[in-house]
Amino acid sequence: MFVKSTAMTVTSSHNPSTPKGQTMIVEMGTHRTVVMQNNRRQVIRHNPSRDWRDVLTQYGEIVLKREVGGAPVVHDPVQDLLNAIFNPNPPAAEPTVSKRSPMLSVEDARNVLDNPLLRLPGTNSGIVRGISLRCAEDMPLEGSRPSLGQYRDFRDKPRSLPQLHCETIMGVLLQPGALGDGQLDEAALTEMAKAASRYRRSQKVYGGDCGPESVELYVRIFRALGLDLEGLAQMSAPRLERFYLAYLRVHAA
């Protein structure tokens, strides 16, 4: 597999001659790359051969740079290719250190089961005390789902603790505004519930829409755990469900 071009130059020149200091890629391929440098043709053999997908990716980047024109925003794909060819063992890059705060352990997270993020007008505006939280002895990670206990929702109504499908949980937390500290209202929670249910169905797990009350509880719990979008990207849907059940074991006792 190879791709030929006589127009992919660092200076966008279509002249096959290359003055001193300029380079033009003539051919890109899995087994060799041909460049014109200082008006001299050079053939670089690739042993082992390059992956054809990498070749096509770099070719597309270079063509895009040529068509868009101007200086590259992040890097010059032509120079990246030449660096990979002439400097196959570049010095190791400094490891990047994430600046995000680590997710809290379940034990260190605040108990927010009696402290809704939202309270509708006419409901108790303070923290609810004395609600009945029943913790099932064996909370299943999957399969049958008995009542895990009770909590008081943002309507000031006692209800059973929800146990949404793990893909629904993922769908909830992927919604804009779910993670962080932004304010939520009932309309936003209702839309989150619909969008999360659509996400679950897109994962081939069918059923009706969940309710905004369940969404609000999951949002407040995972906010209390300190989860953010960067951390969510490293989570699987089943792992999110295990975090939720572990949280209830600790805080709904």
JSON list of C-alpha atoms in Angstrom, two decimals:
[
{"chain": "A", "resi": 1, "resn": "MET", "atom": "CA", "xyz": [0.00, 0.00, 0.00]},
{"chain": "A", "resi": 2, "resn": "PHE", "atom": "CA", "xyz": [1.36, 3.45, -0.85]},
{"chain": "A", "resi": 3, "resn": "VAL", "atom": "CA", "xyz": [0.13, 6.96, -1.59]},
{"chain": "A", "resi": 4, "resn": "LYS", "atom": "CA", "xyz": [1.94, 9.25, -4.01]},
{"chain": "A", "resi": 5, "resn": "SER", "atom": "CA", "xyz": [1.83, 13.01, -4.00]},
{"chain": "A", "resi": 6, "resn": "THR", "atom": "CA", "xyz": [3.97, 15.76, -5.43]},
{"chain": "A", "resi": 7, "resn": "ALA", "atom": "CA", "xyz": [2.11, 18.57, -3.69]},
{"chain": "A", "resi": 8, "resn": "MET", "atom": "CA", "xyz": [2.66, 17.88, 0.01]},
{"chain": "A", "resi": 9, "resn": "THR", "atom": "CA", "xyz": [5.42, 20.31, 0.88]},
{"chain": "A", "resi": 10, "resn": "VAL", "atom": "CA", "xyz": [6.23, 22.21, 3.99]},
{"chain": "A", "resi": 11, "resn": "THR", "atom": "CA", "xyz": [5.98, 25.45, 2.01]},
{"chain": "A", "resi": 12, "resn": "SER", "atom": "CA", "xyz": [3.02, 24.30, -0.13]},
{"chain": "A", "resi": 13, "resn": "SER", "atom": "CA", "xyz": [5.17, 24.66, -3.27]},
{"chain": "A", "resi": 14, "resn": "HIS", "atom": "CA", "xyz": [4.22, 22.59, -6.31]},
{"chain": "A", "resi": 15, "resn": "ASN", "atom": "CA", "xyz": [7.71, 22.85, -7.74]},
{"chain": "A", "resi": 16, "resn": "PRO", "atom": "CA", "xyz": [9.42, 19.42, -7.52]},
{"chain": "A", "resi": 17, "resn": "SER", "atom": "CA", "xyz": [12.76, 21.13, -6.93]},
{"chain": "A", "resi": 18, "resn": "THR", "atom": "CA", "xyz": [13.52, 21.69, -3.26]},
{"chain": "A", "resi": 19, "resn": "PRO", "atom": "CA", "xyz": [15.81, 24.55, -2.32]},
{"chain": "A", "resi": 20, "resn": "LYS", "atom": "CA", "xyz": [18.12, 24.09, 0.59]},
{"chain": "A", "resi": 21, "resn": "GLY", "atom": "CA", "xyz": [16.31, 23.72, 3.88]},
{"chain": "A", "resi": 22, "resn": "GLN", "atom": "CA", "xyz": [13.01, 22.64, 2.30]},
{"chain": "A", "resi": 23, "resn": "THR", "atom": "CA", "xyz": [11.52, 19.15, 2.18]},
{"chain": "A", "resi": 24, "resn": "MET", "atom": "CA", "xyz": [8.83, 17.56, 0.03]},
{"chain": "A", "resi": 25, "resn": "ILE", "atom": "CA", "xyz": [7.22, 14.18, 0.59]},
{"chain": "A", "resi": 26, "resn": "VAL", "atom": "CA", "xyz": [6.90, 12.37, -2.74]},
{"chain": "A", "resi": 27, "resn": "GLU", "atom": "CA", "xyz": [5.53, 9.03, -1.58]},
{"chain": "A", "resi": 28, "resn": "MET", "atom": "CA", "xyz": [4.19, 7.62, 1.67]},
{"chain": "A", "resi": 29, "resn": "GLY", "atom": "CA", "xyz": [3.81, 3.92, 2.18]},
{"chain": "A", "resi": 30, "resn": "THR", "atom": "CA", "xyz": [3.86, 1.01, 4.58]},
{"chain": "A", "resi": 31, "resn": "HIS", "atom": "CA", "xyz": [7.27, -0.19, 3.37]},
{"chain": "A", "resi": 32, "resn": "ARG", "atom": "CA", "xyz": [8.99, 3.00, 2.25]},
{"chain": "A", "resi": 33, "resn": "THR", "atom": "CA", "xyz": [8.76, 6.78, 2.25]},
{"chain": "A", "resi": 34, "resn": "VAL", "atom": "CA", "xyz": [10.33, 8.91, -0.50]},
{"chain": "A", "resi": 35, "resn": "VAL", "atom": "CA", "xyz": [11.24, 12.54, 0.20]},
{"chain": "A", "resi": 36, "resn": "MET", "atom": "CA", "xyz": [12.98, 15.30, -1.71]},
{"chain": "A", "resi": 37, "resn": "GLN", "atom": "CA", "xyz": [15.35, 17.17, 0.58]},
{"chain": "A", "resi": 38, "resn": "ASN", "atom": "CA", "xyz": [17.79, 19.85, -0.54]},
{"chain": "A", "resi": 39, "resn": "ASN", "atom": "CA", "xyz": [16.88, 18.90, -4.11]},
{"chain": "A", "resi": 40, "resn": "ARG", "atom": "CA", "xyz": [17.95, 15.30, -3.50]},
{"chain": "A", "resi": 41, "resn": "ARG", "atom": "CA", "xyz": [15.70, 12.24, -3.58]},
{"chain": "A", "resi": 42, "resn": "GLN", "atom": "CA", "xyz": [15.88, 10.01, -0.51]},
{"chain": "A", "resi": 43, "resn": "VAL", "atom": "CA", "xyz": [14.22, 6.63, 0.00]},
{"chain": "A", "resi": 44, "resn": "ILE", "atom": "CA", "xyz": [13.59, 5.50, 3.58]},
{"chain": "A", "resi": 45, "resn": "ARG", "atom": "CA", "xyz": [12.80, 1.81, 4.04]},
{"chain": "A", "resi": 46, "resn": "HIS", "atom": "CA", "xyz": [10.47, 0.87, 6.91]},
{"chain": "A", "resi": 47, "resn": "ASN", "atom": "CA", "xyz": [11.51, -2.30, 8.70]},
{"chain": "A", "resi": 48, "resn": "PRO", "atom": "CA", "xyz": [9.26, -3.40, 10.27]},
{"chain": "A", "resi": 49, "resn": "SER", "atom": "CA", "xyz": [6.64, -2.05, 7.92]},
{"chain": "A", "resi": 50, "resn": "ARG", "atom": "CA", "xyz": [4.27, 0.69, 9.12]},
{"chain": "A", "resi": 51, "resn": "ASP", "atom": "CA", "xyz": [0.61, 0.03, 9.77]},
{"chain": "A", "resi": 52, "resn": "TRP", "atom": "CA", "xyz": [-1.42, 1.08, 6.72]},
{"chain": "A", "resi": 53, "resn": "ARG", "atom": "CA", "xyz": [-3.92, 2.89, 8.95]},
{"chain": "A", "resi": 54, "resn": "ASP", "atom": "CA", "xyz": [-1.15, 5.11, 10.31]},
{"chain": "A", "resi": 55, "resn": "VAL", "atom": "CA", "xyz": [-0.09, 5.91, 6.74]},
{"chain": "A", "resi": 56, "resn": "LEU", "atom": "CA", "xyz": [-3.61, 6.91, 5.71]},
{"chain": "A", "resi": 57, "resn": "THR", "atom": "CA", "xyz": [-4.06, 8.97, 8.89]},
{"chain": "A", "resi": 58, "resn": "GLN", "atom": "CA", "xyz": [-0.87, 10.96, 8.27]},
{"chain": "A", "resi": 59, "resn": "TYR", "atom": "CA", "xyz": [-1.70, 11.36, 4.59]},
{"chain": "A", "resi": 60, "resn": "GLY", "atom": "CA", "xyz": [-5.11, 12.78, 5.52]},
{"chain": "A", "resi": 61, "resn": "GLU", "atom": "CA", "xyz": [-3.55, 15.20, 8.02]},
{"chain": "A", "resi": 62, "resn": "ILE", "atom": "CA", "xyz": [-1.06, 16.46, 5.46]},
{"chain": "A", "resi": 63, "resn": "VAL", "atom": "CA", "xyz": [-3.68, 16.87, 2.75]},
{"chain": "A", "resi": 64, "resn": "LEU", "atom": "CA", "xyz": [-5.92, 18.76, 5.19]},
{"chain": "A", "resi": 65, "resn": "LYS", "atom": "CA", "xyz": [-3.05, 21.08, 6.08]},
{"chain": "A", "resi": 66, "resn": "ARG", "atom": "CA", "xyz": [-2.40, 21.74, 2.40]},
{"chain": "A", "resi": 67, "resn": "GLU", "atom": "CA", "xyz": [-6.07, 22.43, 1.61]},
{"chain": "A", "resi": 68, "resn": "VAL", "atom": "CA", "xyz": [-6.76, 24.61, 4.64]},
{"chain": "A", "resi": 69, "resn": "GLY", "atom": "CA", "xyz": [-3.45, 26.43, 4.42]},
{"chain": "A", "resi": 70, "resn": "GLY", "atom": "CA", "xyz": [-1.73, 28.50, 7.03]},
{"chain": "A", "resi": 71, "resn": "ALA", "atom": "CA", "xyz": [0.27, 27.42, 10.01]},
{"chain": "A", "resi": 72, "resn": "PRO", "atom": "CA", "xyz": [-0.93, 24.26, 11.79]},
{"chain": "A", "resi": 73, "resn": "VAL", "atom": "CA", "xyz": [-2.74, 24.88, 15.05]},
{"chain": "A", "resi": 74, "resn": "VAL", "atom": "CA", "xyz": [-1.07, 22.16, 17.10]},
{"chain": "A", "resi": 75, "resn": "HIS", "atom": "CA", "xyz": [1.66, 20.53, 15.02]},
{"chain": "A", "resi": 76, "resn": "ASP", "atom": "CA", "xyz": [2.98, 20.15, 11.51]},
{"chain": "A", "resi": 77, "resn": "PRO", "atom": "CA", "xyz": [2.09, 16.61, 10.31]},
{"chain": "A", "resi": 78, "resn": "VAL", "atom": "CA", "xyz": [4.85, 16.73, 7.68]},
{"chain": "A", "resi": 79, "resn": "GLN", "atom": "CA", "xyz": [7.45, 17.54, 10.31]},
{"chain": "A", "resi": 80, "resn": "ASP", "atom": "CA", "xyz": [6.00, 14.89, 12.62]},
{"chain": "A", "resi": 81, "resn": "LEU", "atom": "CA", "xyz": [6.45, 12.30, 9.89]},
{"chain": "A", "resi": 82, "resn": "LEU", "atom": "CA", "xyz": [10.03, 13.36, 9.17]},
{"chain": "A", "resi": 83, "resn": "ASN", "atom": "CA", "xyz": [10.87, 13.35, 12.85]},
{"chain": "A", "resi": 84, "resn": "ALA", "atom": "CA", "xyz": [9.52, 9.82, 13.16]},
{"chain": "A", "resi": 85, "resn": "ILE", "atom": "CA", "xyz": [11.66, 8.75, 10.20]},
{"chain": "A", "resi": 86, "resn": "PHE", "atom": "CA", "xyz": [14.95, 10.46, 11.02]},
{"chain": "A", "resi": 87, "resn": "ASN", "atom": "CA", "xyz": [14.60, 10.30, 14.83]},
{"chain": "A", "resi": 88, "resn": "PRO", "atom": "CA", "xyz": [12.94, 6.92, 15.46]},
{"chain": "A", "resi": 89, "resn": "ASN", "atom": "CA", "xyz": [13.80, 6.99, 19.18]},
{"chain": "A", "resi": 90, "resn": "PRO", "atom": "CA", "xyz": [12.96, 10.47, 20.46]},
{"chain": "A", "resi": 91, "resn": "PRO", "atom": "CA", "xyz": [13.48, 11.21, 24.15]},
{"chain": "A", "resi": 92, "resn": "ALA", "atom": "CA", "xyz": [10.61, 10.05, 26.33]},
{"chain": "A", "resi": 93, "resn": "ALA", "atom": "CA", "xyz": [8.03, 12.75, 26.96]},
{"chain": "A", "resi": 94, "resn": "GLU", "atom": "CA", "xyz": [7.49, 13.94, 30.48]},
{"chain": "A", "resi": 95, "resn": "PRO", "atom": "CA", "xyz": [4.52, 12.10, 32.01]},
{"chain": "A", "resi": 96, "resn": "THR", "atom": "CA", "xyz": [1.43, 14.25, 32.19]},
{"chain": "A", "resi": 97, "resn": "VAL", "atom": "CA", "xyz": [-0.06, 14.65, 35.62]},
{"chain": "A", "resi": 98, "resn": "SER", "atom": "CA", "xyz": [-3.81, 15.03, 35.80]},
{"chain": "A", "resi": 99, "resn": "LYS", "atom": "CA", "xyz": [-4.95, 18.09, 37.72]},
{"chain": "A", "resi": 100, "resn": "ARG", "atom": "CA", "xyz": [-8.37, 16.64, 38.49]},
{"chain": "A", "resi": 101, "resn": "SER", "atom": "CA", "xyz": [-9.25, 15.85, 42.07]},
{"chain": "A", "resi": 102, "resn": "PRO", "atom": "CA", "xyz": [-9.44, 12.11, 42.72]},
{"chain": "A", "resi": 103, "resn": "MET", "atom": "CA", "xyz": [-12.84, 10.57, 43.21]},
{"chain": "A", "resi": 104, "resn": "LEU", "atom": "CA", "xyz": [-13.66, 10.12, 46.89]},
{"chain": "A", "resi": 105, "resn": "SER", "atom": "CA", "xyz": [-14.03, 6.71, 48.43]},
{"chain": "A", "resi": 106, "resn": "VAL", "atom": "CA", "xyz": [-17.57, 5.76, 49.42]},
{"chain": "A", "resi": 107, "resn": "GLU", "atom": "CA", "xyz": [-16.60, 6.03, 53.10]},
{"chain": "A", "resi": 108, "resn": "ASP", "atom": "CA", "xyz": [-15.22, 9.56, 52.67]},
{"chain": "A", "resi": 109, "resn": "ALA", "atom": "CA", "xyz": [-18.15, 10.87, 50.65]},
{"chain": "A", "resi": 110, "resn": "ARG", "atom": "CA", "xyz": [-20.85, 12.92, 52.38]},
{"chain": "A", "resi": 111, "resn": "ASN", "atom": "CA", "xyz": [-24.19, 11.34, 53.11]},
{"chain": "A", "resi": 112, "resn": "VAL", "atom": "CA", "xyz": [-26.57, 13.22, 50.79]},
{"chain": "A", "resi": 113, "resn": "LEU", "atom": "CA", "xyz": [-29.51, 10.83, 50.92]},
{"chain": "A", "resi": 114, "resn": "ASP", "atom": "CA", "xyz": [-31.53, 13.27, 53.02]},
{"chain": "A", "resi": 115, "resn": "ASN", "atom": "CA", "xyz": [-30.33, 16.43, 51.30]},
{"chain": "A", "resi": 116, "resn": "PRO", "atom": "CA", "xyz": [-31.84, 16.86, 47.80]},
{"chain": "A", "resi": 117, "resn": "LEU", "atom": "CA", "xyz": [-30.21, 19.23, 45.33]},
{"chain": "A", "resi": 118, "resn": "LEU", "atom": "CA", "xyz": [-33.63, 20.66, 44.50]},
{"chain": "A", "resi": 119, "resn": "ARG", "atom": "CA", "xyz": [-36.71, 21.30, 46.59]},
{"chain": "A", "resi": 120, "resn": "LEU", "atom": "CA", "xyz": [-39.97, 22.32, 45.00]},
{"chain": "A", "resi": 121, "resn": "PRO", "atom": "CA", "xyz": [-41.93, 25.26, 46.48]},
{"chain": "A", "resi": 122, "resn": "GLY", "atom": "CA", "xyz": [-44.02, 24.21, 49.42]},
{"chain": "A", "resi": 123, "resn": "THR", "atom": "CA", "xyz": [-41.71, 21.43, 50.56]},
{"chain": "A", "resi": 124, "resn": "ASN", "atom": "CA", "xyz": [-39.44, 21.40, 53.59]},
{"chain": "A", "resi": 125, "resn": "SER", "atom": "CA", "xyz": [-36.50, 23.71, 52.91]},
{"chain": "A", "resi": 126, "resn": "GLY", "atom": "CA", "xyz": [-34.25, 22.14, 55.55]},
{"chain": "A", "resi": 127, "resn": "ILE", "atom": "CA", "xyz": [-32.46, 18.82, 55.78]},
{"chain": "A", "resi": 128, "resn": "VAL", "atom": "CA", "xyz": [-34.92, 16.00, 56.39]},
{"chain": "A", "resi": 129, "resn": "ARG", "atom": "CA", "xyz": [-34.37, 14.01, 59.56]},
{"chain": "A", "resi": 130, "resn": "GLY", "atom": "CA", "xyz": [-35.83, 10.79, 60.80]},
{"chain": "A", "resi": 131, "resn": "ILE", "atom": "CA", "xyz": [-36.66, 9.28, 57.42]},
{"chain": "A", "resi": 132, "resn": "SER", "atom": "CA", "xyz": [-36.74, 5.50, 57.23]},
{"chain": "A", "resi": 133, "resn": "LEU", "atom": "CA", "xyz": [-33.75, 4.07, 55.40]},
{"chain": "A", "resi": 134, "resn": "ARG", "atom": "CA", "xyz": [-33.89, 0.30, 55.15]},
{"chain": "A", "resi": 135, "resn": "CYS", "atom": "CA", "xyz": [-30.79, -1.41, 53.78]},
{"chain": "A", "resi": 136, "resn": "ALA", "atom": "CA", "xyz": [-31.30, -4.85, 52.29]},
{"chain": "A", "resi": 137, "resn": "GLU", "atom": "CA", "xyz": [-28.81, -7.35, 53.71]},
{"chain": "A", "resi": 138, "resn": "ASP", "atom": "CA", "xyz": [-27.77, -8.58, 50.27]},
{"chain": "A", "resi": 139, "resn": "MET", "atom": "CA", "xyz": [-27.88, -5.83, 47.69]},
{"chain": "A", "resi": 140, "resn": "PRO", "atom": "CA", "xyz": [-27.49, -7.59, 44.36]},
{"chain": "A", "resi": 141, "resn": "LEU", "atom": "CA", "xyz": [-25.04, -6.25, 41.82]},
{"chain": "A", "resi": 142, "resn": "GLU", "atom": "CA", "xyz": [-27.29, -7.58, 39.08]},
{"chain": "A", "resi": 143, "resn": "GLY", "atom": "CA", "xyz": [-30.40, -9.65, 38.61]},
{"chain": "A", "resi": 144, "resn": "SER", "atom": "CA", "xyz": [-33.36, -9.29, 40.99]},
{"chain": "A", "resi": 145, "resn": "ARG", "atom": "CA", "xyz": [-33.79, -5.90, 42.64]},
{"chain": "A", "resi": 146, "resn": "PRO", "atom": "CA", "xyz": [-35.54, -5.84, 46.01]},
{"chain": "A", "resi": 147, "resn": "SER", "atom": "CA", "xyz": [-36.21, -2.58, 47.80]},
{"chain": "A", "resi": 148, "resn": "LEU", "atom": "CA", "xyz": [-32.90, -1.12, 48.93]},
{"chain": "A", "resi": 149, "resn": "GLY", "atom": "CA", "xyz": [-34.52, 1.22, 51.41]},
{"chain": "A", "resi": 150, "resn": "GLN", "atom": "CA", "xyz": [-36.25, 4.58, 51.33]},
{"chain": "A", "resi": 151, "resn": "TYR", "atom": "CA", "xyz": [-35.23, 8.17, 50.84]},
{"chain": "A", "resi": 152, "resn": "ARG", "atom": "CA", "xyz": [-37.07, 11.49, 50.60]},
{"chain": "A", "resi": 153, "resn": "ASP", "atom": "CA", "xyz": [-37.11, 13.01, 47.12]},
{"chain": "A", "resi": 154, "resn": "PHE", "atom": "CA", "xyz": [-37.14, 16.66, 46.05]},
{"chain": "A", "resi": 155, "resn": "ARG", "atom": "CA", "xyz": [-40.95, 16.66, 46.30]},
{"chain": "A", "resi": 156, "resn": "ASP", "atom": "CA", "xyz": [-40.56, 15.89, 50.04]},
{"chain": "A", "resi": 157, "resn": "LYS", "atom": "CA", "xyz": [-42.04, 12.45, 49.39]},
{"chain": "A", "resi": 158, "resn": "PRO", "atom": "CA", "xyz": [-40.66, 9.19, 50.84]},
{"chain": "A", "resi": 159, "resn": "ARG", "atom": "CA", "xyz": [-39.97, 6.63, 48.12]},
{"chain": "A", "resi": 160, "resn": "SER", "atom": "CA", "xyz": [-37.95, 3.47, 47.58]},
{"chain": "A", "resi": 161, "resn": "LEU", "atom": "CA", "xyz": [-34.32, 3.94, 46.66]},
{"chain": "A", "resi": 162, "resn": "PRO", "atom": "CA", "xyz": [-34.08, 3.48, 42.89]},
{"chain": "A", "resi": 163, "resn": "GLN", "atom": "CA", "xyz": [-31.82, 0.96, 41.22]},
{"chain": "A", "resi": 164, "resn": "LEU", "atom": "CA", "xyz": [-31.58, 2.05, 37.61]},
{"chain": "A", "resi": 165, "resn": "HIS", "atom": "CA", "xyz": [-29.98, -0.12, 34.95]},
{"chain": "A", "resi": 166, "resn": "CYS", "atom": "CA", "xyz": [-26.24, 0.55, 34.74]},
{"chain": "A", "resi": 167, "resn": "GLU", "atom": "CA", "xyz": [-26.56, 1.93, 31.20]},
{"chain": "A", "resi": 168, "resn": "THR", "atom": "CA", "xyz": [-29.21, 4.36, 32.42]},
{"chain": "A", "resi": 169, "resn": "ILE", "atom": "CA", "xyz": [-26.82, 5.53, 35.14]},
{"chain": "A", "resi": 170, "resn": "MET", "atom": "CA", "xyz": [-24.16, 6.14, 32.52]},
{"chain": "A", "resi": 171, "resn": "GLY", "atom": "CA", "xyz": [-26.74, 8.00, 30.42]},
{"chain": "A", "resi": 172, "resn": "VAL", "atom": "CA", "xyz": [-27.67, 10.21, 33.38]},
{"chain": "A", "resi": 173, "resn": "LEU", "atom": "CA", "xyz": [-24.09, 11.19, 34.21]},
{"chain": "A", "resi": 174, "resn": "LEU", "atom": "CA", "xyz": [-23.24, 11.90, 30.57]},
{"chain": "A", "resi": 175, "resn": "GLN", "atom": "CA", "xyz": [-25.88, 14.63, 30.41]},
{"chain": "A", "resi": 176, "resn": "PRO", "atom": "CA", "xyz": [-24.67, 18.25, 30.47]},
{"chain": "A", "resi": 177, "resn": "GLY", "atom": "CA", "xyz": [-24.95, 19.65, 33.98]},
{"chain": "A", "resi": 178, "resn": "ALA", "atom": "CA", "xyz": [-25.22, 16.29, 35.73]},
{"chain": "A", "resi": 179, "resn": "LEU", "atom": "CA", "xyz": [-21.73, 16.43, 37.23]},
{"chain": "A", "resi": 180, "resn": "GLY", "atom": "CA", "xyz": [-20.34, 19.56, 38.84]},
{"chain": "A", "resi": 181, "resn": "ASP", "atom": "CA", "xyz": [-22.16, 22.00, 41.07]},
{"chain": "A", "resi": 182, "resn": "GLY", "atom": "CA", "xyz": [-24.62, 23.72, 38.74]},
{"chain": "A", "resi": 183, "resn": "GLN", "atom": "CA", "xyz": [-28.21, 24.32, 39.78]},
{"chain": "A", "resi": 184, "resn": "LEU", "atom": "CA", "xyz": [-30.91, 21.98, 38.49]},
{"chain": "A", "resi": 185, "resn": "ASP", "atom": "CA", "xyz": [-34.65, 22.41, 38.18]},
{"chain": "A", "resi": 186, "resn": "GLU", "atom": "CA", "xyz": [-37.44, 19.93, 37.58]},
{"chain": "A", "resi": 187, "resn": "ALA", "atom": "CA", "xyz": [-37.51, 20.61, 33.82]},
{"chain": "A", "resi": 188, "resn": "ALA", "atom": "CA", "xyz": [-33.77, 19.88, 33.53]},
{"chain": "A", "resi": 189, "resn": "LEU", "atom": "CA", "xyz": [-34.13, 16.67, 35.57]},
{"chain": "A", "resi": 190, "resn": "THR", "atom": "CA", "xyz": [-37.05, 15.54, 33.41]},
{"chain": "A", "resi": 191, "resn": "GLU", "atom": "CA", "xyz": [-35.04, 16.08, 30.23]},
{"chain": "A", "resi": 192, "resn": "MET", "atom": "CA", "xyz": [-32.06, 14.27, 31.77]},
{"chain": "A", "resi": 193, "resn": "ALA", "atom": "CA", "xyz": [-34.32, 11.31, 32.56]},
{"chain": "A", "resi": 194, "resn": "LYS", "atom": "CA", "xyz": [-35.58, 11.11, 28.97]},
{"chain": "A", "resi": 195, "resn": "ALA", "atom": "CA", "xyz": [-32.09, 11.49, 27.49]},
{"chain": "A", "resi": 196, "resn": "ALA", "atom": "CA", "xyz": [-30.62, 8.88, 29.85]},
{"chain": "A", "resi": 197, "resn": "SER", "atom": "CA", "xyz": [-33.38, 6.43, 28.91]},
{"chain": "A", "resi": 198, "resn": "ARG", "atom": "CA", "xyz": [-32.72, 7.05, 25.20]},
{"chain": "A", "resi": 199, "resn": "TYR", "atom": "CA", "xyz": [-29.04, 6.37, 25.84]},
{"chain": "A", "resi": 200, "resn": "ARG", "atom": "CA", "xyz": [-29.91, 3.07, 27.54]},
{"chain": "A", "resi": 201, "resn": "ARG", "atom": "CA", "xyz": [-32.06, 2.02, 24.59]},
{"chain": "A", "resi": 202, "resn": "SER", "atom": "CA", "xyz": [-29.21, 2.93, 22.22]},
{"chain": "A", "resi": 203, "resn": "GLN", "atom": "CA", "xyz": [-27.20, 0.29, 24.11]},
{"chain": "A", "resi": 204, "resn": "LYS", "atom": "CA", "xyz": [-29.88, -2.29, 23.22]},
{"chain": "A", "resi": 205, "resn": "VAL", "atom": "CA", "xyz": [-31.42, -2.31, 26.71]},
{"chain": "A", "resi": 206, "resn": "TYR", "atom": "CA", "xyz": [-35.06, -1.50, 26.17]},
{"chain": "A", "resi": 207, "resn": "GLY", "atom": "CA", "xyz": [-37.78, -0.19, 28.47]},
{"chain": "A", "resi": 208, "resn": "GLY", "atom": "CA", "xyz": [-39.59, 2.98, 29.43]},
{"chain": "A", "resi": 209, "resn": "ASP", "atom": "CA", "xyz": [-38.23, 6.28, 30.69]},
{"chain": "A", "resi": 210, "resn": "CYS", "atom": "CA", "xyz": [-36.97, 6.65, 34.23]},
{"chain": "A", "resi": 211, "resn": "GLY", "atom": "CA", "xyz": [-38.27, 9.44, 36.44]},
{"chain": "A", "resi": 212, "resn": "PRO", "atom": "CA", "xyz": [-36.66, 12.77, 37.35]},
{"chain": "A", "resi": 213, "resn": "GLU", "atom": "CA", "xyz": [-36.73, 11.81, 41.06]},
{"chain": "A", "resi": 214, "resn": "SER", "atom": "CA", "xyz": [-34.40, 8.87, 40.41]},
{"chain": "A", "resi": 215, "resn": "VAL", "atom": "CA", "xyz": [-32.13, 11.01, 38.24]},
{"chain": "A", "resi": 216, "resn": "GLU", "atom": "CA", "xyz": [-31.83, 13.63, 40.96]},
{"chain": "A", "resi": 217, "resn": "LEU", "atom": "CA", "xyz": [-30.73, 11.04, 43.53]},
{"chain": "A", "resi": 218, "resn": "TYR", "atom": "CA", "xyz": [-28.04, 9.59, 41.28]},
{"chain": "A", "resi": 219, "resn": "VAL", "atom": "CA", "xyz": [-26.77, 13.06, 40.43]},
{"chain": "A", "resi": 220, "resn": "ARG", "atom": "CA", "xyz": [-26.47, 14.10, 44.09]},
{"chain": "A", "resi": 221, "resn": "ILE", "atom": "CA", "xyz": [-24.72, 10.83, 45.05]},
{"chain": "A", "resi": 222, "resn": "PHE", "atom": "CA", "xyz": [-22.11, 10.95, 42.26]},
{"chain": "A", "resi": 223, "resn": "ARG", "atom": "CA", "xyz": [-21.52, 14.65, 42.87]},
{"chain": "A", "resi": 224, "resn": "ALA", "atom": "CA", "xyz": [-20.87, 13.76, 46.52]},
{"chain": "A", "resi": 225, "resn": "LEU", "atom": "CA", "xyz": [-18.37, 11.14, 45.35]},
{"chain": "A", "resi": 226, "resn": "GLY", "atom": "CA", "xyz": [-16.52, 13.84, 43.40]},
{"chain": "A", "resi": 227, "resn": "LEU", "atom": "CA", "xyz": [-16.95, 12.24, 39.98]},
{"chain": "A", "resi": 228, "resn": "ASP", "atom": "CA", "xyz": [-16.27, 14.52, 37.01]},
{"chain": "A", "resi": 229, "resn": "LEU", "atom": "CA", "xyz": [-16.35, 14.01, 33.24]},
{"chain": "A", "resi": 230, "resn": "GLU", "atom": "CA", "xyz": [-12.68, 13.04, 33.10]},
{"chain": "A", "resi": 231, "resn": "GLY", "atom": "CA", "xyz": [-13.26, 10.38, 35.73]},
{"chain": "A", "resi": 232, "resn": "LEU", "atom": "CA", "xyz": [-16.47, 9.27, 34.05]},
{"chain": "A", "resi": 233, "resn": "ALA", "atom": "CA", "xyz": [-14.54, 8.58, 30.83]},
{"chain": "A", "resi": 234, "resn": "GLN", "atom": "CA", "xyz": [-12.56, 5.96, 32.76]},
{"chain": "A", "resi": 235, "resn": "MET", "atom": "CA", "xyz": [-15.65, 4.24, 34.16]},
{"chain": "A", "resi": 236, "resn": "SER", "atom": "CA", "xyz": [-17.71, 1.39, 32.79]},
{"chain": "A", "resi": 237, "resn": "ALA", "atom": "CA", "xyz": [-21.47, 1.34, 33.28]},
{"chain": "A", "resi": 238, "resn": "PRO", "atom": "CA", "xyz": [-21.38, -1.74, 35.59]},
{"chain": "A", "resi": 239, "resn": "ARG", "atom": "CA", "xyz": [-18.72, -0.06, 37.73]},
{"chain": "A", "resi": 240, "resn": "LEU", "atom": "CA", "xyz": [-20.97, 2.98, 38.19]},
{"chain": "A", "resi": 241, "resn": "GLU", "atom": "CA", "xyz": [-23.71, 0.70, 39.45]},
{"chain": "A", "resi": 242, "resn": "ARG", "atom": "CA", "xyz": [-21.31, -0.96, 41.91]},
{"chain": "A", "resi": 243, "resn": "PHE", "atom": "CA", "xyz": [-20.30, 2.47, 43.25]},
{"chain": "A", "resi": 244, "resn": "TYR", "atom": "CA", "xyz": [-23.95, 3.36, 43.80]},
{"chain": "A", "resi": 245, "resn": "LEU", "atom": "CA", "xyz": [-24.72, 0.14, 45.65]},
{"chain": "A", "resi": 246, "resn": "ALA", "atom": "CA", "xyz": [-21.57, 0.47, 47.76]},
{"chain": "A", "resi": 247, "resn": "TYR", "atom": "CA", "xyz": [-22.63, 4.01, 48.65]},
{"chain": "A", "resi": 248, "resn": "LEU", "atom": "CA", "xyz": [-26.00, 2.76, 49.84]},
{"chain": "A", "resi": 249, "resn": "ARG", "atom": "CA", "xyz": [-24.39, 0.02, 51.92]},
{"chain": "A", "resi": 250, "resn": "VAL", "atom": "CA", "xyz": [-22.43, 2.69, 53.80]},
{"chain": "A", "resi": 251, "resn": "HIS", "atom": "CA", "xyz": [-24.88, 5.58, 53.98]},
{"chain": "A", "resi": 252, "resn": "ALA", "atom": "CA", "xyz": [-28.33, 3.96, 53.92]},
{"chain": "A", "resi": 253, "resn": "ALA", "atom": "CA", "xyz": [-27.74, 1.65, 56.87]}
]
